[in-house]
Amino acid sequence: MSNLQLQLHSPPSLLSSSSLSSSSSSSSYLKLFPNQSFSSKSLPFRNPKPFTLRCRHSDLFDQNALASTQRPTRPTASVGALPPRVYVGYSIYKGKAALTLTPRPPEFAPLDSGAYKVSKEGYVLLQFAPAVGMRQYDWNRKQVFSLSVGEMGSVISLGARESCEFFHDPLKGKSDEGKVRKVLKLEPLPDGSGHFFNLSVQNKLVNVDENIFIPITKAELAVLSSTFNFIMPYLLGWHTFANSIKPDDYSGTNNANPRYGGDYEWNR
């Protein structure tokens, strides 16, 4: 880099000034001469006052850097982060019992390719609690029944005079198979105004034999059916699949696996 010579020319009236400022109204100016050495002898007055020369560009850069460091930061979610957990449900309270419904999401298992598959479908958990007084229910004695997607379909298609029954053995395939029996019956009310939901639980492991029933009106059954219709695709994991679709992921060559046969059908 070449050396620069700095010469300052100022009117005589400013020679006795105790300070030099760029904001002065005088006609002081700076000259820079390349390829020459700088010397204090070149100044037109004796015992020059020390001064500093600041570059505006460096100030700009410093201000930008300062602004970036002082800018408030917002917490950002990492890629693939799950949203906060939200609890929802629907409750029906009657004189003999109370019934609450809460959805349970599906479970996913990772694959070697980095993708995921549904390892367990979601379900809706039914909780029955017997009444112990006016608007009082004993939730310590509650009995639960997990309604699968297929069973929800049976409830949705249930006619006004039709009935259905579901049997569950939570210990099926285990050494205690048959010791816990759960039967949920949906039977029409005599006047045709709705259905009885009757849950019978026999648990020989803890010596429990419970029978809880609650009448469900047509309007309440319509709410259940609408809720089941909405939540079923989510319980199957279809919303996760839909959110993962990208335009370049499913070209004509990506689905050419004979196992599925979809391409062969559409390409005929």
mmCIF file of C-alpha atoms in Angstrom:
data_model
loop_
_atom_site.group_PDB
_atom_site.id
_atom_site.type_symbol
_atom_site.label_atom_id
_atom_site.label_comp_id
_atom_site.label_asym_id
_atom_site.label_seq_id
_atom_site.Cartn_x
_atom_site.Cartn_y
_atom_site.Cartn_z
ATOM 1 C CA MET A 1 0.000 0.000 0.000
ATOM 2 C CA SER A 2 1.376 3.413 -0.950
ATOM 3 C CA ASN A 3 2.219 5.991 1.699
ATOM 4 C CA LEU A 4 -0.031 9.018 1.969
ATOM 5 C CA GLN A 5 0.963 12.582 2.861
ATOM 6 C CA LEU A 6 -1.602 14.535 4.811
ATOM 7 C CA GLN A 7 -1.647 18.342 4.508
ATOM 8 C CA LEU A 8 -4.046 20.549 6.379
ATOM 9 C CA HIS A 9 -4.738 24.096 5.199
ATOM 10 C CA SER A 10 -6.731 26.319 7.491
ATOM 11 C CA PRO A 11 -7.364 30.063 7.778
ATOM 12 C CA PRO A 12 -5.124 31.983 10.244
ATOM 13 C CA SER A 13 -8.076 32.600 12.490
ATOM 14 C CA LEU A 14 -8.213 28.895 13.261
ATOM 15 C CA LEU A 15 -4.520 28.447 14.110
ATOM 16 C CA SER A 16 -5.087 29.376 17.703
ATOM 17 C CA SER A 17 -8.105 27.164 18.023
ATOM 18 C CA SER A 18 -7.779 24.573 20.714
ATOM 19 C CA SER A 19 -9.545 21.917 18.712
ATOM 20 C CA LEU A 20 -10.185 20.914 15.130
ATOM 21 C CA SER A 21 -13.617 19.620 14.221
ATOM 22 C CA SER A 22 -15.134 18.593 10.936
ATOM 23 C CA SER A 23 -18.347 20.364 11.974
ATOM 24 C CA SER A 24 -16.609 23.786 11.892
ATOM 25 C CA SER A 25 -18.031 26.346 9.481
ATOM 26 C CA SER A 26 -14.519 27.230 8.215
ATOM 27 C CA SER A 27 -13.203 26.235 4.838
ATOM 28 C CA SER A 28 -10.664 23.777 6.196
ATOM 29 C CA TYR A 29 -9.982 20.826 3.949
ATOM 30 C CA LEU A 30 -7.745 17.793 3.622
ATOM 31 C CA LYS A 31 -5.474 16.798 0.806
ATOM 32 C CA LEU A 32 -3.976 13.355 0.356
ATOM 33 C CA PHE A 33 -0.956 12.885 -1.851
ATOM 34 C CA PRO A 34 -0.004 9.331 -2.813
ATOM 35 C CA ASN A 35 3.550 7.939 -2.818
ATOM 36 C CA GLN A 36 4.845 10.547 -0.370
ATOM 37 C CA SER A 37 5.869 10.227 3.238
ATOM 38 C CA PHE A 38 3.996 12.001 5.964
ATOM 39 C CA SER A 39 5.755 14.524 8.152
ATOM 40 C CA SER A 40 4.549 16.971 10.770
ATOM 41 C CA LYS A 41 6.826 19.628 9.180
ATOM 42 C CA SER A 42 4.486 19.825 6.247
ATOM 43 C CA LEU A 43 1.781 21.328 8.462
ATOM 44 C CA PRO A 44 1.423 25.173 8.124
ATOM 45 C CA PHE A 45 1.481 25.805 11.919
ATOM 46 C CA ARG A 46 3.670 24.941 14.836
ATOM 47 C CA ASN A 47 3.041 22.328 17.451
ATOM 48 C CA PRO A 48 0.063 20.817 15.740
ATOM 49 C CA LYS A 49 -2.712 19.564 17.905
ATOM 50 C CA PRO A 50 -3.184 15.822 17.814
ATOM 51 C CA PHE A 51 -6.199 14.726 15.895
ATOM 52 C CA THR A 52 -7.766 11.525 14.626
ATOM 53 C CA LEU A 53 -9.064 10.595 11.214
ATOM 54 C CA ARG A 54 -12.018 8.191 11.132
ATOM 55 C CA CYS A 55 -13.264 6.321 8.110
ATOM 56 C CA ARG A 56 -17.001 6.556 7.501
ATOM 57 C CA HIS A 57 -17.027 3.121 5.875
ATOM 58 C CA SER A 58 -15.654 1.485 8.982
ATOM 59 C CA ASP A 59 -18.328 3.262 11.024
ATOM 60 C CA LEU A 60 -20.967 1.859 8.715
ATOM 61 C CA PHE A 61 -19.625 -1.629 9.107
ATOM 62 C CA ASP A 62 -19.413 -1.235 12.870
ATOM 63 C CA GLN A 63 -22.988 -0.014 13.038
ATOM 64 C CA ASN A 64 -24.202 -2.914 10.923
ATOM 65 C CA ALA A 65 -22.361 -5.372 13.115
ATOM 66 C CA LEU A 66 -23.740 -3.693 16.229
ATOM 67 C CA ALA A 67 -27.254 -3.768 14.852
ATOM 68 C CA SER A 68 -26.964 -7.473 14.057
ATOM 69 C CA THR A 69 -25.766 -8.231 17.569
ATOM 70 C CA GLN A 70 -28.455 -6.086 19.213
ATOM 71 C CA ARG A 71 -31.291 -7.375 17.041
ATOM 72 C CA PRO A 72 -33.679 -9.409 19.232
ATOM 73 C CA THR A 73 -33.565 -13.085 18.483
ATOM 74 C CA ARG A 74 -36.638 -15.256 18.259
ATOM 75 C CA PRO A 75 -36.593 -18.923 19.198
ATOM 76 C CA THR A 76 -36.855 -21.027 16.090
ATOM 77 C CA ALA A 77 -38.027 -24.593 16.039
ATOM 78 C CA SER A 78 -35.590 -27.138 14.744
ATOM 79 C CA VAL A 79 -36.346 -29.075 11.588
ATOM 80 C CA GLY A 80 -38.818 -31.824 12.300
ATOM 81 C CA ALA A 81 -39.695 -30.461 15.737
ATOM 82 C CA LEU A 82 -43.139 -31.417 16.919
ATOM 83 C CA PRO A 83 -45.707 -28.817 17.911
ATOM 84 C CA PRO A 84 -46.751 -28.497 21.555
ATOM 85 C CA ARG A 85 -48.992 -31.290 22.817
ATOM 86 C CA VAL A 86 -52.683 -30.419 22.902
ATOM 87 C CA TYR A 87 -55.327 -32.358 24.822
ATOM 88 C CA VAL A 88 -58.868 -32.583 23.474
ATOM 89 C CA GLY A 89 -61.919 -34.657 24.241
ATOM 90 C CA TYR A 90 -65.661 -34.904 24.361
ATOM 91 C CA SER A 91 -67.701 -35.729 27.467
ATOM 92 C CA ILE A 92 -71.289 -36.878 28.069
ATOM 93 C CA TYR A 93 -72.753 -36.733 31.571
ATOM 94 C CA LYS A 94 -75.905 -38.605 32.538
ATOM 95 C CA GLY A 95 -77.590 -39.654 35.787
ATOM 96 C CA LYS A 96 -76.068 -43.147 35.905
ATOM 97 C CA ALA A 97 -72.636 -42.585 34.417
ATOM 98 C CA ALA A 98 -70.320 -40.313 32.482
ATOM 99 C CA LEU A 99 -68.496 -41.016 29.232
ATOM 100 C CA THR A 100 -65.414 -39.201 27.907
ATOM 101 C CA LEU A 101 -63.614 -39.668 24.602
ATOM 102 C CA THR A 102 -59.977 -38.776 23.956
ATOM 103 C CA PRO A 103 -57.948 -39.565 20.812
ATOM 104 C CA ARG A 104 -54.601 -41.329 20.922
ATOM 105 C CA PRO A 105 -52.177 -40.682 18.019
ATOM 106 C CA PRO A 106 -50.563 -43.380 15.891
ATOM 107 C CA GLU A 107 -47.041 -44.603 16.502
ATOM 108 C CA PHE A 108 -44.294 -44.450 13.876
ATOM 109 C CA ALA A 109 -41.201 -46.592 13.401
ATOM 110 C CA PRO A 110 -38.069 -45.420 11.531
ATOM 111 C CA LEU A 111 -36.815 -47.304 8.472
ATOM 112 C CA ASP A 112 -33.244 -47.807 7.312
ATOM 113 C CA SER A 113 -33.926 -45.420 4.425
ATOM 114 C CA GLY A 114 -34.631 -42.592 6.857
ATOM 115 C CA ALA A 115 -38.381 -42.688 6.238
ATOM 116 C CA TYR A 116 -41.070 -43.680 8.717
ATOM 117 C CA LYS A 117 -43.985 -46.076 8.706
ATOM 118 C CA VAL A 118 -47.004 -46.458 10.957
ATOM 119 C CA SER A 119 -46.205 -49.187 13.475
ATOM 120 C CA LYS A 120 -49.466 -48.855 15.420
ATOM 121 C CA GLU A 121 -52.681 -47.162 14.430
ATOM 122 C CA GLY A 122 -54.212 -44.561 16.688
ATOM 123 C CA TYR A 123 -57.482 -45.068 18.512
ATOM 124 C CA VAL A 124 -60.103 -43.297 20.599
ATOM 125 C CA LEU A 125 -60.099 -44.053 24.301
ATOM 126 C CA LEU A 126 -63.536 -44.371 25.901
ATOM 127 C CA GLN A 127 -63.662 -43.872 29.663
ATOM 128 C CA PHE A 128 -66.781 -44.851 31.621
ATOM 129 C CA ALA A 129 -67.239 -43.652 35.211
ATOM 130 C CA PRO A 130 -70.226 -44.654 37.378
ATOM 131 C CA ALA A 131 -72.257 -41.971 39.156
ATOM 132 C CA VAL A 132 -72.098 -41.756 42.961
ATOM 133 C CA GLY A 133 -74.443 -38.811 43.396
ATOM 134 C CA MET A 134 -76.019 -35.851 41.669
ATOM 135 C CA ARG A 135 -73.474 -34.727 39.030
ATOM 136 C CA GLN A 136 -70.779 -36.684 40.845
ATOM 137 C CA TYR A 137 -68.790 -39.530 39.316
ATOM 138 C CA ASP A 138 -66.259 -41.958 40.692
ATOM 139 C CA TRP A 139 -63.334 -41.737 38.287
ATOM 140 C CA ASN A 140 -61.315 -44.091 40.491
ATOM 141 C CA ARG A 141 -63.665 -46.852 39.348
ATOM 142 C CA LYS A 142 -63.552 -45.867 35.708
ATOM 143 C CA GLN A 143 -63.306 -48.527 33.024
ATOM 144 C CA VAL A 144 -61.682 -47.900 29.658
ATOM 145 C CA PHE A 145 -62.234 -49.275 26.182
ATOM 146 C CA SER A 146 -60.001 -48.525 23.178
ATOM 147 C CA LEU A 147 -62.096 -48.035 20.066
ATOM 148 C CA SER A 148 -60.181 -48.857 16.877
ATOM 149 C CA VAL A 149 -60.648 -47.172 13.508
ATOM 150 C CA GLY A 150 -62.641 -50.128 12.211
ATOM 151 C CA GLU A 151 -64.896 -50.102 15.261
ATOM 152 C CA MET A 152 -65.475 -46.382 14.809
ATOM 153 C CA GLY A 153 -66.668 -47.163 11.310
ATOM 154 C CA SER A 154 -69.236 -49.553 12.773
ATOM 155 C CA VAL A 155 -70.511 -46.825 15.109
ATOM 156 C CA ILE A 156 -70.756 -44.319 12.262
ATOM 157 C CA SER A 157 -72.795 -46.687 10.084
ATOM 158 C CA LEU A 158 -75.068 -47.772 12.937
ATOM 159 C CA GLY A 159 -78.763 -47.449 12.091
ATOM 160 C CA ALA A 160 -81.435 -46.172 14.450
ATOM 161 C CA ARG A 161 -82.698 -49.706 15.154
ATOM 162 C CA GLU A 162 -79.396 -51.529 14.797
ATOM 163 C CA SER A 163 -76.997 -52.784 17.442
ATOM 164 C CA CYS A 164 -73.352 -53.809 17.498
ATOM 165 C CA GLU A 165 -70.946 -55.426 19.916
ATOM 166 C CA PHE A 166 -67.158 -55.265 20.398
ATOM 167 C CA PHE A 167 -65.064 -57.716 22.386
ATOM 168 C CA HIS A 168 -61.533 -56.994 23.629
ATOM 169 C CA ASP A 169 -58.989 -59.114 25.448
ATOM 170 C CA PRO A 170 -56.085 -56.799 26.351
ATOM 171 C CA LEU A 171 -53.925 -59.825 27.255
ATOM 172 C CA LYS A 172 -54.542 -61.772 24.093
ATOM 173 C CA GLY A 173 -51.441 -63.702 23.054
ATOM 174 C CA LYS A 174 -49.944 -63.495 26.544
ATOM 175 C CA SER A 175 -49.814 -65.938 29.421
ATOM 176 C CA ASP A 176 -52.826 -64.284 31.095
ATOM 177 C CA GLU A 177 -55.013 -64.444 28.019
ATOM 178 C CA GLY A 178 -58.702 -64.708 28.881
ATOM 179 C CA LYS A 179 -58.382 -63.294 32.391
ATOM 180 C CA VAL A 180 -59.530 -59.828 31.282
ATOM 181 C CA ARG A 181 -62.658 -59.548 29.151
ATOM 182 C CA LYS A 182 -64.195 -56.331 27.917
ATOM 183 C CA VAL A 183 -67.474 -56.191 25.993
ATOM 184 C CA LEU A 184 -68.972 -52.969 24.644
ATOM 185 C CA LYS A 185 -72.563 -53.201 23.392
ATOM 186 C CA LEU A 186 -74.470 -50.505 21.537
ATOM 187 C CA GLU A 187 -78.191 -51.218 21.606
ATOM 188 C CA PRO A 188 -81.089 -49.011 20.480
ATOM 189 C CA LEU A 189 -83.270 -47.370 23.136
ATOM 190 C CA PRO A 190 -86.852 -48.664 23.275
ATOM 191 C CA ASP A 191 -88.310 -45.338 22.129
ATOM 192 C CA GLY A 192 -85.823 -44.973 19.265
ATOM 193 C CA SER A 193 -84.307 -41.790 20.696
ATOM 194 C CA GLY A 194 -80.757 -43.111 20.742
ATOM 195 C CA HIS A 195 -78.600 -45.989 21.932
ATOM 196 C CA PHE A 196 -77.389 -47.537 25.152
ATOM 197 C CA PHE A 197 -73.610 -47.781 25.519
ATOM 198 C CA ASN A 198 -73.059 -50.703 27.866
ATOM 199 C CA LEU A 199 -69.526 -51.643 28.955
ATOM 200 C CA SER A 200 -68.970 -54.897 30.811
ATOM 201 C CA VAL A 201 -65.540 -55.603 32.295
ATOM 202 C CA GLN A 202 -64.424 -58.820 33.981
ATOM 203 C CA ASN A 203 -60.902 -58.734 35.371
ATOM 204 C CA LYS A 204 -59.929 -61.872 37.259
ATOM 205 C CA LEU A 205 -56.473 -60.501 38.022
ATOM 206 C CA VAL A 206 -57.843 -57.833 40.392
ATOM 207 C CA ASN A 207 -61.240 -59.424 41.038
ATOM 208 C CA VAL A 208 -63.302 -56.779 39.231
ATOM 209 C CA ASP A 209 -66.703 -57.343 37.669
ATOM 210 C CA GLU A 210 -68.095 -53.995 36.511
ATOM 211 C CA ASN A 211 -71.044 -53.118 34.321
ATOM 212 C CA ILE A 212 -71.535 -49.468 33.331
ATOM 213 C CA PHE A 213 -74.158 -48.204 30.900
ATOM 214 C CA ILE A 214 -75.091 -44.736 29.667
ATOM 215 C CA PRO A 215 -77.842 -43.621 27.249
ATOM 216 C CA ILE A 216 -76.633 -41.710 24.196
ATOM 217 C CA THR A 217 -79.134 -39.566 22.306
ATOM 218 C CA LYS A 218 -79.296 -39.236 18.537
ATOM 219 C CA ALA A 219 -77.718 -35.785 18.732
ATOM 220 C CA GLU A 220 -74.855 -37.046 20.893
ATOM 221 C CA LEU A 221 -74.338 -40.005 18.589
ATOM 222 C CA ALA A 222 -74.220 -37.596 15.638
ATOM 223 C CA VAL A 223 -71.434 -35.671 17.408
ATOM 224 C CA LEU A 224 -69.534 -38.911 17.978
ATOM 225 C CA SER A 225 -69.936 -39.908 14.328
ATOM 226 C CA SER A 226 -68.766 -36.506 13.093
ATOM 227 C CA THR A 227 -65.761 -36.634 15.436
ATOM 228 C CA PHE A 228 -64.876 -40.146 14.280
ATOM 229 C CA ASN A 229 -65.146 -39.111 10.627
ATOM 230 C CA PHE A 230 -62.752 -36.236 11.181
ATOM 231 C CA ILE A 231 -60.137 -37.976 13.314
ATOM 232 C CA MET A 232 -59.854 -41.334 11.508
ATOM 233 C CA PRO A 233 -57.403 -40.205 8.769
ATOM 234 C CA TYR A 234 -55.153 -38.765 11.484
ATOM 235 C CA LEU A 235 -55.281 -41.986 13.490
ATOM 236 C CA LEU A 236 -54.132 -43.814 10.349
ATOM 237 C CA GLY A 237 -51.241 -41.387 9.871
ATOM 238 C CA TRP A 238 -52.478 -40.094 6.521
ATOM 239 C CA HIS A 239 -51.986 -36.446 7.515
ATOM 240 C CA THR A 240 -48.294 -37.135 8.159
ATOM 241 C CA PHE A 241 -47.968 -38.681 4.723
ATOM 242 C CA ALA A 242 -49.781 -35.757 3.078
ATOM 243 C CA ASN A 243 -47.550 -33.202 4.823
ATOM 244 C CA SER A 244 -44.428 -35.033 3.634
ATOM 245 C CA ILE A 245 -45.334 -35.011 -0.071
ATOM 246 C CA LYS A 246 -42.960 -32.990 -2.260
ATOM 247 C CA PRO A 247 -43.399 -32.308 -5.983
ATOM 248 C CA ASP A 248 -40.162 -34.078 -6.928
ATOM 249 C CA ASP A 249 -40.664 -37.116 -4.692
ATOM 250 C CA TYR A 250 -43.246 -38.949 -6.779
ATOM 251 C CA SER A 251 -42.266 -38.989 -10.412
ATOM 252 C CA GLY A 252 -43.331 -41.743 -12.761
ATOM 253 C CA THR A 253 -40.209 -43.766 -12.060
ATOM 254 C CA ASN A 254 -40.317 -43.627 -8.272
ATOM 255 C CA ASN A 255 -43.449 -45.767 -7.937
ATOM 256 C CA ALA A 256 -42.476 -48.459 -10.412
ATOM 257 C CA ASN A 257 -42.222 -51.108 -7.709
ATOM 258 C CA PRO A 258 -44.147 -54.205 -8.908
ATOM 259 C CA ARG A 259 -45.198 -54.756 -5.314
ATOM 260 C CA TYR A 260 -47.729 -51.974 -5.590
ATOM 261 C CA GLY A 261 -48.731 -52.241 -9.217
ATOM 262 C CA GLY A 262 -50.159 -48.725 -9.361
ATOM 263 C CA ASP A 263 -47.961 -47.577 -12.252
ATOM 264 C CA TYR A 264 -48.804 -50.617 -14.313
ATOM 265 C CA GLU A 265 -52.501 -49.974 -13.892
ATOM 266 C CA TRP A 266 -52.352 -46.299 -14.896
ATOM 267 C CA ASN A 267 -49.833 -46.806 -17.698
ATOM 268 C CA ARG A 268 -51.942 -49.299 -19.656
#
